[in-house]
Amino acid sequence: MLIIKYTPVFKEKCIEIFKSNLPKFFAPDELQLFEAFLDHDTEDNYYVVEDDGHLLGCGGIFLDEKTDEAGLSWGMVHARHHLKGIGKLFTQYRIDLLKKLYPAKIYKIDTSQHTAAFYEKNGFNIVCIIPDGFGKGIDKYTMKMENRLM
């Protein structure tokens, strides 16, 4: 597997990955937000996972200067490749990148009830739950990780 920086050439495959995770992991209304993100907010902090010419996943990191937090954004693995360890490897890659680039920050992710346990295993703790926060049946879990380097 190869993790490389996102470029617009990957946009359609990333949208396909997003759609493969509907409606359990993302609300249909979020597709437009994801497309806008890919068009305007990827800069140097969004990546794709590729294996043998196939795009398996995508995800990024962010820095919010207003809240002084950094974190994980729009991470996903194609539904055909769930439970193969790709998400774990890719999440750890992004956490390591956060630690390298933003060593003194608190790390954050907004996720759902379907993936909260996965992120707990990766060091995040639940700080807030908003029922139907992403859409009907998809609760918004805000999770944070205290960086041990602080």
PDB file of C-alpha atoms in Angstrom:
ATOM      1  CA  MET A   1       0.000   0.000   0.000  1.00  0.00           C
ATOM      2  CA  LEU A   2       1.093   3.508  -0.794  1.00  0.00           C
ATOM      3  CA  ILE A   3      -0.102   6.705   0.899  1.00  0.00           C
ATOM      4  CA  ILE A   4       0.245   9.745  -1.336  1.00  0.00           C
ATOM      5  CA  LYS A   5      -0.985  13.339  -1.371  1.00  0.00           C
ATOM      6  CA  TYR A   6      -4.392  13.951  -2.873  1.00  0.00           C
ATOM      7  CA  THR A   7      -4.623  15.705  -6.231  1.00  0.00           C
ATOM      8  CA  PRO A   8      -7.797  16.497  -8.210  1.00  0.00           C
ATOM      9  CA  VAL A   9      -7.136  13.465 -10.411  1.00  0.00           C
ATOM     10  CA  PHE A  10      -8.382  11.363  -7.456  1.00  0.00           C
ATOM     11  CA  LYS A  11     -11.632  13.306  -6.948  1.00  0.00           C
ATOM     12  CA  GLU A  12     -14.029  10.904  -8.693  1.00  0.00           C
ATOM     13  CA  LYS A  13     -12.531   7.856  -6.955  1.00  0.00           C
ATOM     14  CA  CYS A  14     -12.791   9.615  -3.570  1.00  0.00           C
ATOM     15  CA  ILE A  15     -16.451  10.383  -4.288  1.00  0.00           C
ATOM     16  CA  GLU A  16     -16.948   6.708  -5.172  1.00  0.00           C
ATOM     17  CA  ILE A  17     -15.370   5.736  -1.825  1.00  0.00           C
ATOM     18  CA  PHE A  18     -17.701   8.180  -0.050  1.00  0.00           C
ATOM     19  CA  LYS A  19     -20.765   6.772  -1.822  1.00  0.00           C
ATOM     20  CA  SER A  20     -19.734   3.207  -0.902  1.00  0.00           C
ATOM     21  CA  ASN A  21     -20.128   4.232   2.751  1.00  0.00           C
ATOM     22  CA  LEU A  22     -23.676   5.605   2.353  1.00  0.00           C
ATOM     23  CA  PRO A  23     -25.984   5.584   4.254  1.00  0.00           C
ATOM     24  CA  LYS A  24     -24.444   3.944   7.306  1.00  0.00           C
ATOM     25  CA  PHE A  25     -21.283   6.004   7.755  1.00  0.00           C
ATOM     26  CA  PHE A  26     -22.262   9.251   6.014  1.00  0.00           C
ATOM     27  CA  ALA A  27     -25.566  11.026   5.510  1.00  0.00           C
ATOM     28  CA  PRO A  28     -26.495  11.619   1.859  1.00  0.00           C
ATOM     29  CA  ASP A  29     -26.559  15.383   2.541  1.00  0.00           C
ATOM     30  CA  GLU A  30     -22.844  15.247   3.372  1.00  0.00           C
ATOM     31  CA  LEU A  31     -21.872  14.353  -0.210  1.00  0.00           C
ATOM     32  CA  GLN A  32     -22.150  17.974  -1.321  1.00  0.00           C
ATOM     33  CA  LEU A  33     -19.974  19.062   1.638  1.00  0.00           C
ATOM     34  CA  PHE A  34     -17.378  16.427   0.768  1.00  0.00           C
ATOM     35  CA  GLU A  35     -17.294  17.476  -2.884  1.00  0.00           C
ATOM     36  CA  ALA A  36     -16.811  21.133  -1.872  1.00  0.00           C
ATOM     37  CA  PHE A  37     -14.048  20.052   0.507  1.00  0.00           C
ATOM     38  CA  LEU A  38     -12.263  18.202  -2.304  1.00  0.00           C
ATOM     39  CA  ASP A  39     -12.568  21.259  -4.555  1.00  0.00           C
ATOM     40  CA  HIS A  40     -11.402  23.874  -2.054  1.00  0.00           C
ATOM     41  CA  ASP A  41      -9.862  22.563   1.177  1.00  0.00           C
ATOM     42  CA  THR A  42      -7.465  19.731   0.459  1.00  0.00           C
ATOM     43  CA  GLU A  43      -4.274  21.779  -0.040  1.00  0.00           C
ATOM     44  CA  ASP A  44      -1.357  19.782   1.397  1.00  0.00           C
ATOM     45  CA  ASN A  45      -3.263  17.927   4.105  1.00  0.00           C
ATOM     46  CA  TYR A  46      -5.359  15.320   2.308  1.00  0.00           C
ATOM     47  CA  TYR A  47      -4.126  11.882   1.245  1.00  0.00           C
ATOM     48  CA  VAL A  48      -5.188   8.742  -0.555  1.00  0.00           C
ATOM     49  CA  VAL A  49      -4.335   5.088   0.008  1.00  0.00           C
ATOM     50  CA  GLU A  50      -3.493   3.247  -3.156  1.00  0.00           C
ATOM     51  CA  ASP A  51      -2.682  -0.392  -3.755  1.00  0.00           C
ATOM     52  CA  ASP A  52      -1.786  -1.857  -7.106  1.00  0.00           C
ATOM     53  CA  GLY A  53      -3.376   1.096  -8.917  1.00  0.00           C
ATOM     54  CA  HIS A  54      -6.638   0.941  -6.926  1.00  0.00           C
ATOM     55  CA  LEU A  55      -7.749   3.698  -4.579  1.00  0.00           C
ATOM     56  CA  LEU A  56      -8.746   2.096  -1.261  1.00  0.00           C
ATOM     57  CA  GLY A  57      -9.250   5.117   0.980  1.00  0.00           C
ATOM     58  CA  CYS A  58      -8.813   8.823   1.545  1.00  0.00           C
ATOM     59  CA  GLY A  59      -8.458  11.101   4.538  1.00  0.00           C
ATOM     60  CA  GLY A  60      -6.717  14.123   5.875  1.00  0.00           C
ATOM     61  CA  ILE A  61      -5.596  16.215   8.774  1.00  0.00           C
ATOM     62  CA  PHE A  62      -6.383  19.793   9.716  1.00  0.00           C
ATOM     63  CA  LEU A  63      -5.304  22.663  11.933  1.00  0.00           C
ATOM     64  CA  ASP A  64      -8.004  24.954  13.326  1.00  0.00           C
ATOM     65  CA  GLU A  65      -6.196  28.076  14.454  1.00  0.00           C
ATOM     66  CA  LYS A  66      -9.366  29.479  16.076  1.00  0.00           C
ATOM     67  CA  THR A  67      -9.681  26.577  18.536  1.00  0.00           C
ATOM     68  CA  ASP A  68      -5.959  25.726  18.561  1.00  0.00           C
ATOM     69  CA  GLU A  69      -6.818  22.106  17.727  1.00  0.00           C
ATOM     70  CA  ALA A  70      -5.604  19.809  15.009  1.00  0.00           C
ATOM     71  CA  GLY A  71      -7.241  16.594  13.929  1.00  0.00           C
ATOM     72  CA  LEU A  72      -8.432  14.073  11.405  1.00  0.00           C
ATOM     73  CA  SER A  73     -10.787  14.975   8.571  1.00  0.00           C
ATOM     74  CA  TRP A  74     -12.915  13.122   6.046  1.00  0.00           C
ATOM     75  CA  GLY A  75     -11.276   9.732   6.569  1.00  0.00           C
ATOM     76  CA  MET A  76     -12.811   6.723   4.871  1.00  0.00           C
ATOM     77  CA  VAL A  77     -12.022   3.358   3.315  1.00  0.00           C
ATOM     78  CA  HIS A  78     -14.039   1.907   0.446  1.00  0.00           C
ATOM     79  CA  ALA A  79     -16.727  -0.367   1.900  1.00  0.00           C
ATOM     80  CA  ARG A  80     -15.340  -3.347  -0.059  1.00  0.00           C
ATOM     81  CA  HIS A  81     -12.112  -3.002   1.928  1.00  0.00           C
ATOM     82  CA  HIS A  82     -13.470  -2.574   5.467  1.00  0.00           C
ATOM     83  CA  LEU A  83     -12.029  -4.795   8.204  1.00  0.00           C
ATOM     84  CA  LYS A  84      -8.748  -5.432   6.372  1.00  0.00           C
ATOM     85  CA  GLY A  85      -6.555  -3.179   8.530  1.00  0.00           C
ATOM     86  CA  ILE A  86      -6.382  -0.360   5.989  1.00  0.00           C
ATOM     87  CA  GLY A  87      -8.240   2.103   8.215  1.00  0.00           C
ATOM     88  CA  LYS A  88      -6.016   1.309  11.178  1.00  0.00           C
ATOM     89  CA  LEU A  89      -2.832   1.778   9.171  1.00  0.00           C
ATOM     90  CA  PHE A  90      -4.089   4.967   7.515  1.00  0.00           C
ATOM     91  CA  THR A  91      -5.355   6.442  10.785  1.00  0.00           C
ATOM     92  CA  GLN A  92      -2.026   5.784  12.475  1.00  0.00           C
ATOM     93  CA  TYR A  93      -0.233   7.403   9.536  1.00  0.00           C
ATOM     94  CA  ARG A  94      -2.351  10.535   9.965  1.00  0.00           C
ATOM     95  CA  ILE A  95      -1.930  10.592  13.765  1.00  0.00           C
ATOM     96  CA  ASP A  96       1.837  10.312  13.309  1.00  0.00           C
ATOM     97  CA  LEU A  97       1.661  13.194  10.846  1.00  0.00           C
ATOM     98  CA  LEU A  98      -0.294  15.279  13.370  1.00  0.00           C
ATOM     99  CA  LYS A  99       2.326  14.574  16.026  1.00  0.00           C
ATOM    100  CA  LYS A 100       5.100  15.604  13.650  1.00  0.00           C
ATOM    101  CA  LEU A 101       3.438  18.789  12.348  1.00  0.00           C
ATOM    102  CA  TYR A 102       1.469  19.892  15.427  1.00  0.00           C
ATOM    103  CA  PRO A 103       3.203  18.329  18.442  1.00  0.00           C
ATOM    104  CA  ALA A 104       1.671  20.603  21.087  1.00  0.00           C
ATOM    105  CA  LYS A 105      -1.980  20.421  20.031  1.00  0.00           C
ATOM    106  CA  ILE A 106      -5.035  18.537  21.202  1.00  0.00           C
ATOM    107  CA  TYR A 107      -6.269  16.296  18.380  1.00  0.00           C
ATOM    108  CA  LYS A 108      -9.925  16.090  17.425  1.00  0.00           C
ATOM    109  CA  ILE A 109     -12.238  14.094  15.213  1.00  0.00           C
ATOM    110  CA  ASP A 110     -15.950  14.333  14.559  1.00  0.00           C
ATOM    111  CA  THR A 111     -17.268  10.868  13.777  1.00  0.00           C
ATOM    112  CA  SER A 112     -20.378   8.729  14.286  1.00  0.00           C
ATOM    113  CA  GLN A 113     -21.550   5.984  16.598  1.00  0.00           C
ATOM    114  CA  HIS A 114     -20.473   3.502  13.932  1.00  0.00           C
ATOM    115  CA  THR A 115     -16.777   4.377  14.168  1.00  0.00           C
ATOM    116  CA  ALA A 116     -16.386   5.860  17.663  1.00  0.00           C
ATOM    117  CA  ALA A 117     -15.107   2.564  19.124  1.00  0.00           C
ATOM    118  CA  PHE A 118     -12.479   2.362  16.361  1.00  0.00           C
ATOM    119  CA  TYR A 119     -11.182   5.825  17.262  1.00  0.00           C
ATOM    120  CA  GLU A 120     -11.274   4.999  20.987  1.00  0.00           C
ATOM    121  CA  LYS A 121      -8.907   2.099  20.241  1.00  0.00           C
ATOM    122  CA  ASN A 122      -6.678   4.642  18.509  1.00  0.00           C
ATOM    123  CA  GLY A 123      -6.458   6.926  21.545  1.00  0.00           C
ATOM    124  CA  PHE A 124      -9.420   9.289  21.177  1.00  0.00           C
ATOM    125  CA  ASN A 125     -11.979   9.904  23.952  1.00  0.00           C
ATOM    126  CA  ILE A 126     -15.616  10.922  23.515  1.00  0.00           C
ATOM    127  CA  VAL A 127     -16.289  14.478  24.712  1.00  0.00           C
ATOM    128  CA  CYS A 128     -19.719  15.155  23.200  1.00  0.00           C
ATOM    129  CA  ILE A 129     -22.527  13.264  21.451  1.00  0.00           C
ATOM    130  CA  ILE A 130     -25.213  15.006  19.388  1.00  0.00           C
ATOM    131  CA  PRO A 131     -28.053  12.670  18.385  1.00  0.00           C
ATOM    132  CA  ASP A 132     -28.692  12.850  14.617  1.00  0.00           C
ATOM    133  CA  GLY A 133     -25.849  15.405  14.432  1.00  0.00           C
ATOM    134  CA  PHE A 134     -24.822  14.352  10.925  1.00  0.00           C
ATOM    135  CA  GLY A 135     -28.283  13.306   9.762  1.00  0.00           C
ATOM    136  CA  LYS A 136     -31.169  11.078  10.750  1.00  0.00           C
ATOM    137  CA  GLY A 137     -29.759   8.015  12.489  1.00  0.00           C
ATOM    138  CA  ILE A 138     -26.145   9.226  12.387  1.00  0.00           C
ATOM    139  CA  ASP A 139     -25.081  10.694  15.711  1.00  0.00           C
ATOM    140  CA  LYS A 140     -22.176  13.124  15.851  1.00  0.00           C
ATOM    141  CA  TYR A 141     -19.434  12.044  18.255  1.00  0.00           C
ATOM    142  CA  THR A 142     -16.798  14.664  18.988  1.00  0.00           C
ATOM    143  CA  MET A 143     -13.672  12.933  20.201  1.00  0.00           C
ATOM    144  CA  LYS A 144     -10.334  14.284  21.371  1.00  0.00           C
ATOM    145  CA  MET A 145      -6.866  12.924  21.998  1.00  0.00           C
ATOM    146  CA  GLU A 146      -4.459  14.529  24.432  1.00  0.00           C
ATOM    147  CA  ASN A 147      -1.062  14.554  22.824  1.00  0.00           C
ATOM    148  CA  ARG A 148       1.399  12.889  25.182  1.00  0.00           C
ATOM    149  CA  LEU A 149       4.151  15.226  23.977  1.00  0.00           C
ATOM    150  CA  MET A 150       2.436  18.246  25.548  1.00  0.00           C
TER     151      MET A 150
END
